[in-house]
XYZ file of C-alpha atoms in Angstrom:
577
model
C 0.000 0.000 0.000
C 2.533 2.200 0.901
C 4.404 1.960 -2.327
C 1.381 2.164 -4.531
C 0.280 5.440 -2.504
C 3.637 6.897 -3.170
C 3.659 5.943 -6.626
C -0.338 7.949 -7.060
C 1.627 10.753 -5.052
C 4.270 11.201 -7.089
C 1.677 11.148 -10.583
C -0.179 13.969 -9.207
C 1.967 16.866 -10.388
C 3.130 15.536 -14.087
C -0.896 15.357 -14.287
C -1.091 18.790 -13.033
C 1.613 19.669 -15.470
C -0.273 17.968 -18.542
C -3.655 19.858 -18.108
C -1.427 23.133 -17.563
C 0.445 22.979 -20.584
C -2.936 21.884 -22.514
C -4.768 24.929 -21.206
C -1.776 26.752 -22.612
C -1.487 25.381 -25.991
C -5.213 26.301 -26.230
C -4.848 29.960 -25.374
C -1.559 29.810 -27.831
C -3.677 28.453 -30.398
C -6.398 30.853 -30.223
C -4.213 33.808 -30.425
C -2.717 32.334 -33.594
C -5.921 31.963 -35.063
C -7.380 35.738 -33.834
C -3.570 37.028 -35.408
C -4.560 35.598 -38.795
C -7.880 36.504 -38.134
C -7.227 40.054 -37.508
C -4.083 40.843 -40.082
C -5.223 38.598 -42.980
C -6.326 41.374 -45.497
C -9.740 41.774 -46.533
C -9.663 40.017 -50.321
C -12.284 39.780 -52.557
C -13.607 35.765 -53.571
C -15.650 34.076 -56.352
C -16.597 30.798 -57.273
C -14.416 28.046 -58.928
C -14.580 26.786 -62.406
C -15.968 23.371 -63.489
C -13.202 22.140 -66.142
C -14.906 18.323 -66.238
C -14.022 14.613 -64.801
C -11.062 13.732 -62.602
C -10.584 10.991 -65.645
C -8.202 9.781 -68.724
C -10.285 11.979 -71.071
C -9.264 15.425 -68.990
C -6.107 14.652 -68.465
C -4.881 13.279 -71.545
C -6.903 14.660 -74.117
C -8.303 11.251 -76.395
C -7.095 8.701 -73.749
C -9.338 5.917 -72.432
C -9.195 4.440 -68.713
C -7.548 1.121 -68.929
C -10.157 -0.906 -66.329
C -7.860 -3.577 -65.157
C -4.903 -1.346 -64.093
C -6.851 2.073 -64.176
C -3.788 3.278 -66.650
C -4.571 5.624 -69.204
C -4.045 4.369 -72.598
C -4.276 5.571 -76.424
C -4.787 3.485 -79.820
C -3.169 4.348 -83.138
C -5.307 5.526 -85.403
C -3.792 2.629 -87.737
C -4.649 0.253 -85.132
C -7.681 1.520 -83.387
C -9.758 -1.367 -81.286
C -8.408 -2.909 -77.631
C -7.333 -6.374 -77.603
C -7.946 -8.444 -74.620
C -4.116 -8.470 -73.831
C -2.375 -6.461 -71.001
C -2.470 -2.735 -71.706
C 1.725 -2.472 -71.433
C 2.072 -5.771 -73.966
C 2.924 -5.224 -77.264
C -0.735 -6.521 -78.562
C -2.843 -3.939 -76.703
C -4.448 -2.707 -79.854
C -5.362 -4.439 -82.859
C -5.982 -3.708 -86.612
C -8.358 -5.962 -87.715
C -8.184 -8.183 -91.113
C -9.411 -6.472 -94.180
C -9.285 -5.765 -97.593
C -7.745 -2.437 -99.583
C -9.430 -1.160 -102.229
C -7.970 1.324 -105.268
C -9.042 2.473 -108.645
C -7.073 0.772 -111.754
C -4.718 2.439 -114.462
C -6.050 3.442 -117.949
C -3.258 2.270 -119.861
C -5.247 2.956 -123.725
C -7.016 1.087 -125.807
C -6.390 -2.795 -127.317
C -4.154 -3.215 -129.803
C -4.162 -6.382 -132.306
C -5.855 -7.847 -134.883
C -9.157 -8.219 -132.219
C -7.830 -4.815 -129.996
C -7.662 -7.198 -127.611
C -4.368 -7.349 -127.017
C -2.486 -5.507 -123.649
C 0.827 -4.961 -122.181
C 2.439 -8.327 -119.969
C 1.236 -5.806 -116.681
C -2.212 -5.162 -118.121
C -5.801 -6.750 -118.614
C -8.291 -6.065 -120.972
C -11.650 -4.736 -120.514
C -15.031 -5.629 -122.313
C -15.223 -1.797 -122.862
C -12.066 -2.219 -125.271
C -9.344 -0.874 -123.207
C -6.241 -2.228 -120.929
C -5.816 -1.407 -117.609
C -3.325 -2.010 -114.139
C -3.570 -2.666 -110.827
C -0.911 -1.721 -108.389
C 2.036 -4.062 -107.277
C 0.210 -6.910 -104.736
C -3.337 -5.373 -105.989
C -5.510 -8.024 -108.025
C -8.422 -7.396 -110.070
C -11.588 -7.417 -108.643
C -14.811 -8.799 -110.370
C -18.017 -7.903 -107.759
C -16.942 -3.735 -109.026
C -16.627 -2.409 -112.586
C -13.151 -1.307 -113.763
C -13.762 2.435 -113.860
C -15.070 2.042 -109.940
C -12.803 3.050 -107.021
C -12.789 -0.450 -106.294
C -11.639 -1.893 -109.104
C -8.713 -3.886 -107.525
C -8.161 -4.942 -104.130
C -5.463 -6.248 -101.870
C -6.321 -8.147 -98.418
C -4.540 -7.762 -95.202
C -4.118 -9.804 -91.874
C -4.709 -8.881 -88.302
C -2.544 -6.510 -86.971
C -0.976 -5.968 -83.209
C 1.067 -3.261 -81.935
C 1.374 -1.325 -78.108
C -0.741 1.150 -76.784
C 0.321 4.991 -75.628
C 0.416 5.121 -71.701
C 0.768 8.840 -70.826
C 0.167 8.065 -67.155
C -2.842 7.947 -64.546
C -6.340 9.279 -64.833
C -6.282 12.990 -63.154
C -7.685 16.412 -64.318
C -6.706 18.574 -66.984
C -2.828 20.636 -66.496
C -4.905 23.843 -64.728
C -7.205 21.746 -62.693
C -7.676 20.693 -58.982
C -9.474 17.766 -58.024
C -12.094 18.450 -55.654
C -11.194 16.199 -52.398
C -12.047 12.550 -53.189
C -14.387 13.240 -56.062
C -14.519 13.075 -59.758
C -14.822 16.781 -60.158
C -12.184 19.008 -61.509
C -11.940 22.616 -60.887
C -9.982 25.396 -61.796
C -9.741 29.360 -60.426
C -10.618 32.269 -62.794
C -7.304 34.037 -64.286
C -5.773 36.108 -60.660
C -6.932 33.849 -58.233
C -5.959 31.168 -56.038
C -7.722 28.513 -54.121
C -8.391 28.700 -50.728
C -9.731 27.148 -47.814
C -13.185 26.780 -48.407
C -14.790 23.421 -48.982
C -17.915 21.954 -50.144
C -19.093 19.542 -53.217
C -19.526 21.901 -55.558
C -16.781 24.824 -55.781
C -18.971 26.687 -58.384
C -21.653 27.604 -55.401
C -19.115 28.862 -53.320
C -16.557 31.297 -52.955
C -13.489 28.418 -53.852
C -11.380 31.343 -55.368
C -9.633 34.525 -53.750
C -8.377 37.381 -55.690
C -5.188 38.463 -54.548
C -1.448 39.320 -55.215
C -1.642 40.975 -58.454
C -0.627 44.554 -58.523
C -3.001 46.978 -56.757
C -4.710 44.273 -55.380
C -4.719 42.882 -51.569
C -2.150 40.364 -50.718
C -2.753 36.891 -50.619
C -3.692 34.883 -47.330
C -1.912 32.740 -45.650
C -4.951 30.424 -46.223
C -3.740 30.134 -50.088
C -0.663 28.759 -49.028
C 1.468 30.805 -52.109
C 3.384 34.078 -51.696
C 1.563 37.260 -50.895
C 2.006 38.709 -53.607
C 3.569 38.126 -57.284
C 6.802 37.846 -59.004
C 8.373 41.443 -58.627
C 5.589 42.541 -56.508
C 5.517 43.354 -52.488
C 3.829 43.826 -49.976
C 2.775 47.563 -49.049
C 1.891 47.256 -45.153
C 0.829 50.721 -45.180
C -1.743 50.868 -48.056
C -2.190 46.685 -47.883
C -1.850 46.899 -50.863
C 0.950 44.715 -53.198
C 2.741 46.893 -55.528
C 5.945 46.919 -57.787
C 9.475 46.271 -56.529
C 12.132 47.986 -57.447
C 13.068 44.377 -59.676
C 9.451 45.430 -61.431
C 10.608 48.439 -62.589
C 13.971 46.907 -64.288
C 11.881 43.897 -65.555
C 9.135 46.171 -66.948
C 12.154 48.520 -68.769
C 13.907 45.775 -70.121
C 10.824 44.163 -71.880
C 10.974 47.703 -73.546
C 14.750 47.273 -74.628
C 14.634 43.824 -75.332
C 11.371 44.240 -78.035
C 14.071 47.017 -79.803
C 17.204 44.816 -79.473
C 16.775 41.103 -79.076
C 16.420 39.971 -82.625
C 19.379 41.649 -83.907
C 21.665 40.681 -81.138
C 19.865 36.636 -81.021
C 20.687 36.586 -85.093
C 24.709 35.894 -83.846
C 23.131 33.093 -81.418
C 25.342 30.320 -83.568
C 28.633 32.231 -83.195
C 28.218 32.299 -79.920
C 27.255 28.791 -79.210
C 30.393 27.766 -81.884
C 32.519 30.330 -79.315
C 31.227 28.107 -76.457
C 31.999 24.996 -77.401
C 35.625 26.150 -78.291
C 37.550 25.244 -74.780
C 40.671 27.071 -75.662
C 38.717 30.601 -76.478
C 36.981 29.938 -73.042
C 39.722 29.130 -71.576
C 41.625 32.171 -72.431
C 39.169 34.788 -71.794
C 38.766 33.380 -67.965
C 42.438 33.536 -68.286
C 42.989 37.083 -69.803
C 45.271 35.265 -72.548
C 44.692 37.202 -75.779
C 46.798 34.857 -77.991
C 44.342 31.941 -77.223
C 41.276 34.192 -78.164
C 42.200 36.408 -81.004
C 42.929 33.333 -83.189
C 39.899 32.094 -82.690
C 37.420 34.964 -82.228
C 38.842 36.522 -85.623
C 35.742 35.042 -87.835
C 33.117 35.367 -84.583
C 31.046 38.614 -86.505
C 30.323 41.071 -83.764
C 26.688 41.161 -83.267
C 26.499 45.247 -82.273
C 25.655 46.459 -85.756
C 23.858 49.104 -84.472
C 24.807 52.561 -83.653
C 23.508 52.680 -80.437
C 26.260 50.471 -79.133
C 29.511 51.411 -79.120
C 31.264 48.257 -77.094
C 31.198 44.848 -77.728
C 32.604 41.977 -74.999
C 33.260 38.556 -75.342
C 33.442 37.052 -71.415
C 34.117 33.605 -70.574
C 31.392 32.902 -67.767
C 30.494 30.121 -65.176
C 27.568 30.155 -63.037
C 26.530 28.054 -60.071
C 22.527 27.147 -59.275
C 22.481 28.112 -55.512
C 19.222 30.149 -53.811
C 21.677 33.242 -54.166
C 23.242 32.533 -57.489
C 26.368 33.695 -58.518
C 28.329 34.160 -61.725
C 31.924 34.784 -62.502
C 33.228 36.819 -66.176
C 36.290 37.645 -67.322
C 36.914 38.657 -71.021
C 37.640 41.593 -73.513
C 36.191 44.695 -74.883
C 36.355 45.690 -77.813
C 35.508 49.272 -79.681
C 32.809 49.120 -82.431
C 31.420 52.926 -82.343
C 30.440 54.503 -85.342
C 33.877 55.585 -85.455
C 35.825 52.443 -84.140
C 33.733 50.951 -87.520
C 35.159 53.487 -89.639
C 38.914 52.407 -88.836
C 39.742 54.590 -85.309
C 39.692 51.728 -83.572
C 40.549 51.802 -79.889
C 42.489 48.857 -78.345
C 40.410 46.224 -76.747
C 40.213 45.987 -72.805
C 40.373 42.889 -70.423
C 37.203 43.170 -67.760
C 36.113 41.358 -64.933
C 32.813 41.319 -63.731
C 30.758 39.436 -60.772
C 27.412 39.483 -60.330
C 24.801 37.575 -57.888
C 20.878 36.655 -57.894
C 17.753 36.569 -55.595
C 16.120 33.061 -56.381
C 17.554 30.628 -58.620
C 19.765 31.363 -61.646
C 20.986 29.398 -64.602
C 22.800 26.494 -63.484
C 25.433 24.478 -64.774
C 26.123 27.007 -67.566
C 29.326 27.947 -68.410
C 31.015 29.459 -72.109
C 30.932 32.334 -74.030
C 29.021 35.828 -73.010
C 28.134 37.630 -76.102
C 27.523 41.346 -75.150
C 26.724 44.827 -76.736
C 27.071 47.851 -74.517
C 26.343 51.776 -75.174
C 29.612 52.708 -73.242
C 33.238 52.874 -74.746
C 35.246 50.032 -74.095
C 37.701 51.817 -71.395
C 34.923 53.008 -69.531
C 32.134 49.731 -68.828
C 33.445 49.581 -65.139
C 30.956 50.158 -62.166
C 27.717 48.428 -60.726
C 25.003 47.664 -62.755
C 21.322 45.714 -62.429
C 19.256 44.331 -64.896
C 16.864 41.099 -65.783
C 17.981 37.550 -67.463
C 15.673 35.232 -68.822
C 15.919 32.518 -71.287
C 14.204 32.325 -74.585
C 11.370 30.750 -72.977
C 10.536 33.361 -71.133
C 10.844 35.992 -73.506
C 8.499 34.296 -76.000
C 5.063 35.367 -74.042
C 5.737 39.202 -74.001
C 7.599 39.010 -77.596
C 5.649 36.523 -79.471
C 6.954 37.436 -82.237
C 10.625 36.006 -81.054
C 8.603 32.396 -81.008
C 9.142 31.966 -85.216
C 12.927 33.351 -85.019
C 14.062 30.274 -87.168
C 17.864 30.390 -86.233
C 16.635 29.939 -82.980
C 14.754 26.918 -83.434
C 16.984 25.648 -86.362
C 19.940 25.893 -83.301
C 17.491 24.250 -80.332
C 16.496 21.493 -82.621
C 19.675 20.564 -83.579
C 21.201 21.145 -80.152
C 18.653 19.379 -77.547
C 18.930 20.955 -74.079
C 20.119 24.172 -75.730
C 18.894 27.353 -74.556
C 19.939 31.314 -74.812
C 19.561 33.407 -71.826
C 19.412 37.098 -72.358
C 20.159 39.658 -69.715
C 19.188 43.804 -70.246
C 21.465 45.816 -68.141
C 20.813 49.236 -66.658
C 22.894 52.035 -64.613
C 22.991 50.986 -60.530
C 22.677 53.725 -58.371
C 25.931 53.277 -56.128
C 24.937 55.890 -53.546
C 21.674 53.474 -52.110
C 22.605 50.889 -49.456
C 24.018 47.803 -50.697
C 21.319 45.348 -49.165
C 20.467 42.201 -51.454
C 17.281 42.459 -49.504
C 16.700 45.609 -50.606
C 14.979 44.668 -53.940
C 12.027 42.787 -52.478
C 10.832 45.807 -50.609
C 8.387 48.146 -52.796
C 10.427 50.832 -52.771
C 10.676 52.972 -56.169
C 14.314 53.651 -57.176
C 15.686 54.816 -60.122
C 15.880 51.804 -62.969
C 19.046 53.810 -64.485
C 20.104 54.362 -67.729
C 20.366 51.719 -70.375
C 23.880 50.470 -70.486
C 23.700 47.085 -72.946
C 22.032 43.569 -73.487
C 24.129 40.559 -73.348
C 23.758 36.282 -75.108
C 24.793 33.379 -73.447
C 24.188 29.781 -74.462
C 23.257 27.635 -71.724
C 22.988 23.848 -71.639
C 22.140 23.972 -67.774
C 20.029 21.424 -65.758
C 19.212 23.839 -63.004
C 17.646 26.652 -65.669
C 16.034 29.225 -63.612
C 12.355 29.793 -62.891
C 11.007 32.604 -64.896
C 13.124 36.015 -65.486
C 15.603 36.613 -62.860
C 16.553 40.270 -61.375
C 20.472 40.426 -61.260
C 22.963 43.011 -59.309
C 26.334 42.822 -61.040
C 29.796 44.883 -60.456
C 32.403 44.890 -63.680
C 36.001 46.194 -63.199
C 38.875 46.954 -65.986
C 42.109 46.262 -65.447
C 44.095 49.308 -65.655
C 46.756 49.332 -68.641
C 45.761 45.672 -69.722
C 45.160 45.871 -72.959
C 45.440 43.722 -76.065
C 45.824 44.426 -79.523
C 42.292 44.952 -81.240
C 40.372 41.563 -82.176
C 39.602 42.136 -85.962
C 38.181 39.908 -88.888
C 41.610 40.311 -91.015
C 44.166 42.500 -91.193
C 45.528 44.956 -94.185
C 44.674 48.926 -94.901
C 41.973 49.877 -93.828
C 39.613 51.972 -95.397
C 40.310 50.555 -98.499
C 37.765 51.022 -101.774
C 36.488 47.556 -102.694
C 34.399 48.956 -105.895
C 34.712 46.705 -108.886
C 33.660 43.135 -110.159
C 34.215 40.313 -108.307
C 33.569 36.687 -109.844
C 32.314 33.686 -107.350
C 35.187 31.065 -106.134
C 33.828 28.261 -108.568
C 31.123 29.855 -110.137
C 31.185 31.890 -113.523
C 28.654 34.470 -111.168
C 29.587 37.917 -110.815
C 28.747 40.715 -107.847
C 29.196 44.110 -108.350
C 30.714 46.277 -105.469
C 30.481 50.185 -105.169
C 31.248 52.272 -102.600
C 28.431 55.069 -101.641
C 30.828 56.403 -98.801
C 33.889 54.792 -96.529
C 31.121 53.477 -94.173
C 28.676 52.167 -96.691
C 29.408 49.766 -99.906
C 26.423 47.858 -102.194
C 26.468 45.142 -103.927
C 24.357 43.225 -106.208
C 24.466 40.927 -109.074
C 26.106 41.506 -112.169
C 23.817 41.518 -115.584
C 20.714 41.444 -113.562
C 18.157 44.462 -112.432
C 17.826 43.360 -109.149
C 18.526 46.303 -106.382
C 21.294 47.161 -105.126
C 21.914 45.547 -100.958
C 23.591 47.980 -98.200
C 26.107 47.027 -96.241
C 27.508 49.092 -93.236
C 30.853 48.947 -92.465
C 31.652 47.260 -89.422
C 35.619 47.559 -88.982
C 38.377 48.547 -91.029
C 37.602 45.574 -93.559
C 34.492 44.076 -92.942
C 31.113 45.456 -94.127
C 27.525 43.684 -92.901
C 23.760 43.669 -94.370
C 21.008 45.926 -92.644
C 19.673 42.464 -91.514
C 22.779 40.908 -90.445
C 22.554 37.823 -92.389
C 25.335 38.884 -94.737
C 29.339 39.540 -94.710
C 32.117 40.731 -96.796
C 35.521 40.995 -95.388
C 38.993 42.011 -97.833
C 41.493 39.732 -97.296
C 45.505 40.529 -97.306
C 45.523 39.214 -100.870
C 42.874 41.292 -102.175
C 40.362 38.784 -102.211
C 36.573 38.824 -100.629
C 35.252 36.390 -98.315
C 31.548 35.924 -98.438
C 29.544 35.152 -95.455
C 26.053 33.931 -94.434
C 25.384 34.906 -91.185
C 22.080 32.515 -91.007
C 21.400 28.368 -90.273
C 22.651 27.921 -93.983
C 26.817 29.285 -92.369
C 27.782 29.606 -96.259
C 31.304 30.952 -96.778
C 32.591 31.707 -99.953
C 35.753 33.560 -101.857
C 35.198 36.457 -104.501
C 38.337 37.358 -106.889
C 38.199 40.748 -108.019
C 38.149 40.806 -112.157
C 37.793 44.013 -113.101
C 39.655 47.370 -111.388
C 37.708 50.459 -112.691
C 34.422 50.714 -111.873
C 31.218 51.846 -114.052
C 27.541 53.277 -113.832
């Protein structure tokens, strides 16, 4: 007795302590729940959207439900009814035995003594003539010989596999409703939330929130309070643009003016990529690797606006903060750099870092056209990268770029990831948390737009906003990069005849920084080209070349998926109207 009393004695206070700390997780409970009670924002809610059955048919759009396994499954149209064999053998559906039917071959009328006679390969007709059936086809008698089924050819039964896409669900945009067969889906700017009952189109499923100008989310739609470049305004309650917005929202602007002309160089850079020893040397700072190499790259900055173009040998890592490393040149090709006053090139460095994921596994060539001179691209910068992906909803018209897609489909896994660059104000805080606070700053002036092909598995989610800091070396400096050299300046006007061709162009000069050329003997117009450098001249659309060679000769280039390169020998040396 006395042991078992001491023993109840002893249980009195844990039980004490148990309804205690009960009592308190209650009151701690119901605070939480009046705290997201009270500062979960008022938000306007609608009903869901019925998008059909949690089935095959809405998930896989002409798939059946396979009853045995509950797989979802797919005939051939060549081989169209189930079999009574598993759905994953290779005899799931069948293409019953039949017959073909065809029309036969008029091949004229009989010849002979009786015009009855025909060719080995023909028949005759009562109606006088010879005719053919196909190779394996016979003659048929139930049709006459003018009918579409004038010959026939039978077949056997026929067994091939099924397509199994997966498991019965609803369609890609679609919730299932709990445990039903009901699929539903939230109007365009809302989410679901946490209101339940068995049919989400007589109740308020849906909240509208996190858009700009509209309330933040609630917790209760378990997603981020408000969207991509958007944040939370405490004060008004309100989500509004971050200062990321504003960069993402002016480089859409730049990259509609700029993208195509700088993507139409996308093979040179991918070709400059997959060279290790260019790569290698721009990380490096070794110009006798690169110039070699880079000599036939054609520098993508054709228009006036820029004034600087940079090959940088990159790497970037796929961390939550992601960071890249560049080094590589800079090289002068201003208006008047084209014209022959060519500046040296400079060696740069530049490092930059992410908030949120960044391309991953990437590393190569940096293709990049800047409005500043080449001595003077130094200092902090911020912009927005995104790959081609991305840019293809607000530039549609970027989706039919053809050396694009000629590149991707012969490269799988390729991608191009662009990145718009604007002015950092150096006299705000550095704070990387600084850009997912709505605060308005400056977006900066528009210093350049840079290429980079990417074969990364850790590709980022959606555009990315991007703080970067790029320093020169002082007094490194290599000889300038150019396509050949030889005088510069020189007038090119005069016939040239086609390396093994009897073809003929025509060259004339208009000014030093402008030359067209078109075929000889023919009335087509004459095609601009716009000097580049000291002996190169390019095509308003990029997509062709001509660069003197030492020897006097012209090399022809197409700058398109075709890469044609050709020699021109000069034939005639005065030039007429």
């Amino acid at each position: 007795m006395v042991a078992s009393h001491s023993t109840f004695a002893e249980s009195m206070p844990a039980t004490r302590n148990n309804s205690r700390g009960i009592k308190y997780l209650a009151i701690a409970s119901a605070i939480i729940v009046a705290f997201l009670l009270f500062f979960t924002p008022s938000v306007e809610a609608e009903p869901a959207v019925y998008t059909g059955k949690f089935s095959c048919e809405s998930k896989y759009a002409g798939s059946e439900t396979d009853i045995g396994t509950g797989r979802c499954f797919s005939c051939a149209s060549s081989h169209p009814n189930r079999t009574v064999f598993s759905v994953t053998s290779d005899k799931a559906c069948e293409r019953p035995a039949g017959i073909n039917w065809t029309k036969a071959t008029d091949r004229g009328r009989g010849t002979g003594l009786l015009r009855t006679d025909c060719p080995s390969d023909a028949f005759w007709d009562p109606n006088g003539r010879c005719y053919s059936c196909p190779g394996g086809f016979g003659r048929s008698l139930e049709y006459g010989v003018t009918s579409n089924r004038a010959c026939f050819n039978r077949y056997g039964v026929s067994r091939m596999s099924a397509s199994l896409p997966g498991y019965q669900g609803c369609d890609e945009n679609s919730l299932r409703n709990g445990l039903s067969d009901n699929c539903f889906t939230c109007p365009a700017g809302t989410y679901r939330n946490a209101n339940i009952g068995s049919d989400l189109t007589q109740i308020n499923a849906c909240t509208r929130c996190g858009t700009e100008g509209a309330r933040p989310c609630p917790v209760t739609t378990l997603r981020k309070s408000c969207d991509k470049f958007l944040a939370e305004d405490f004060a008004k309650g309100i989500c509004v643009k971050t200062q990321a917005g504003y960069v993402h929202e002016a480089a859409l602007v730049e990259l509609g003016r700029y993208a195509s002309t700088i993507l139409s160089q996308a093979g040179d850079a991918l070709s400059l990529s997959n060279d290790d020893q260019v790569v290698d040397g721009l990380r490096q700072g070794n110009a006798q690797k690169v110039s070699s190499r880079t000599s036939p790259a054609l520098n993508p900055c054709v228009l006036d606006v820029f004034n600087t173009w940079t090959l940088g040998g990159t790497g970037e890592t796929s961390l939550i903060i992601g960071g890249g490393l560049e080094t590589g040149m800079a090289v002068d090709v201003s208006v008047q750099g084209r014209s022959g006053n060519q500046r040296q090139a400079f060696w740069y460095g530049d490092a930059s870092y992410s908030l949120g994921l960044s391309i991953g596994s990437s590393a190569g060539i940096n293709y990049g056209c800047w409005t500043n001179a080449n001595n003077d691209i130094l200092g902090a910068s911020h912009g927005i990268t995104m790959s081609w992906s991305d840019m293809i909803g607000p530039l549609p018209e970027l989706r039919q770029h053809k050396n694009l897609i000629d590149l991707r489909t012969a490269n799988p896994g390729l991608d191009f990831v662009i990145g718009v660059w604007f002015e950092y104000d150096e006299n705000i805080k550095e704070d990387a948390l600084l850009d997912i606070f709505p605060i308005k700053k400056g977006v900066g002036a528009f210093q350049g737009i840079t290429l980079t092909p990417v074969f990364g598995q850790g590709v980022g989610i959606g555009p990315q906003y991007v703080r970067s800091y790029t320093g020169q070396f002082p007094g490194k400096q290599l000889q300038t990069v150019s396509s050949t050299p030889g005088e510069p300046n020189q007038d090119i006007s005069g016939d040239y005849i086609i390396a093994g061709t009897s073809n003929t162009n025509q060259f004339r000069m208009v000014n030093p920084s402008k030359l067209e050329v078109r075929r000889k003997g023919s009335d087509t117009p004459w095609i601009p080209h716009a000097r580049r450098d000291a002996r190169t001249f390019i095509s308003e659309n990029g997509i062709s070349t001509y660069t003197l060679n030492e020897d006097g000769t012209l090399t022809w280039r197409s700058n398109d998926t075709r890469n044609i390169v050709t020699t021109l020998r000069k034939v005639a040396v005065t030039w007429g109207p």
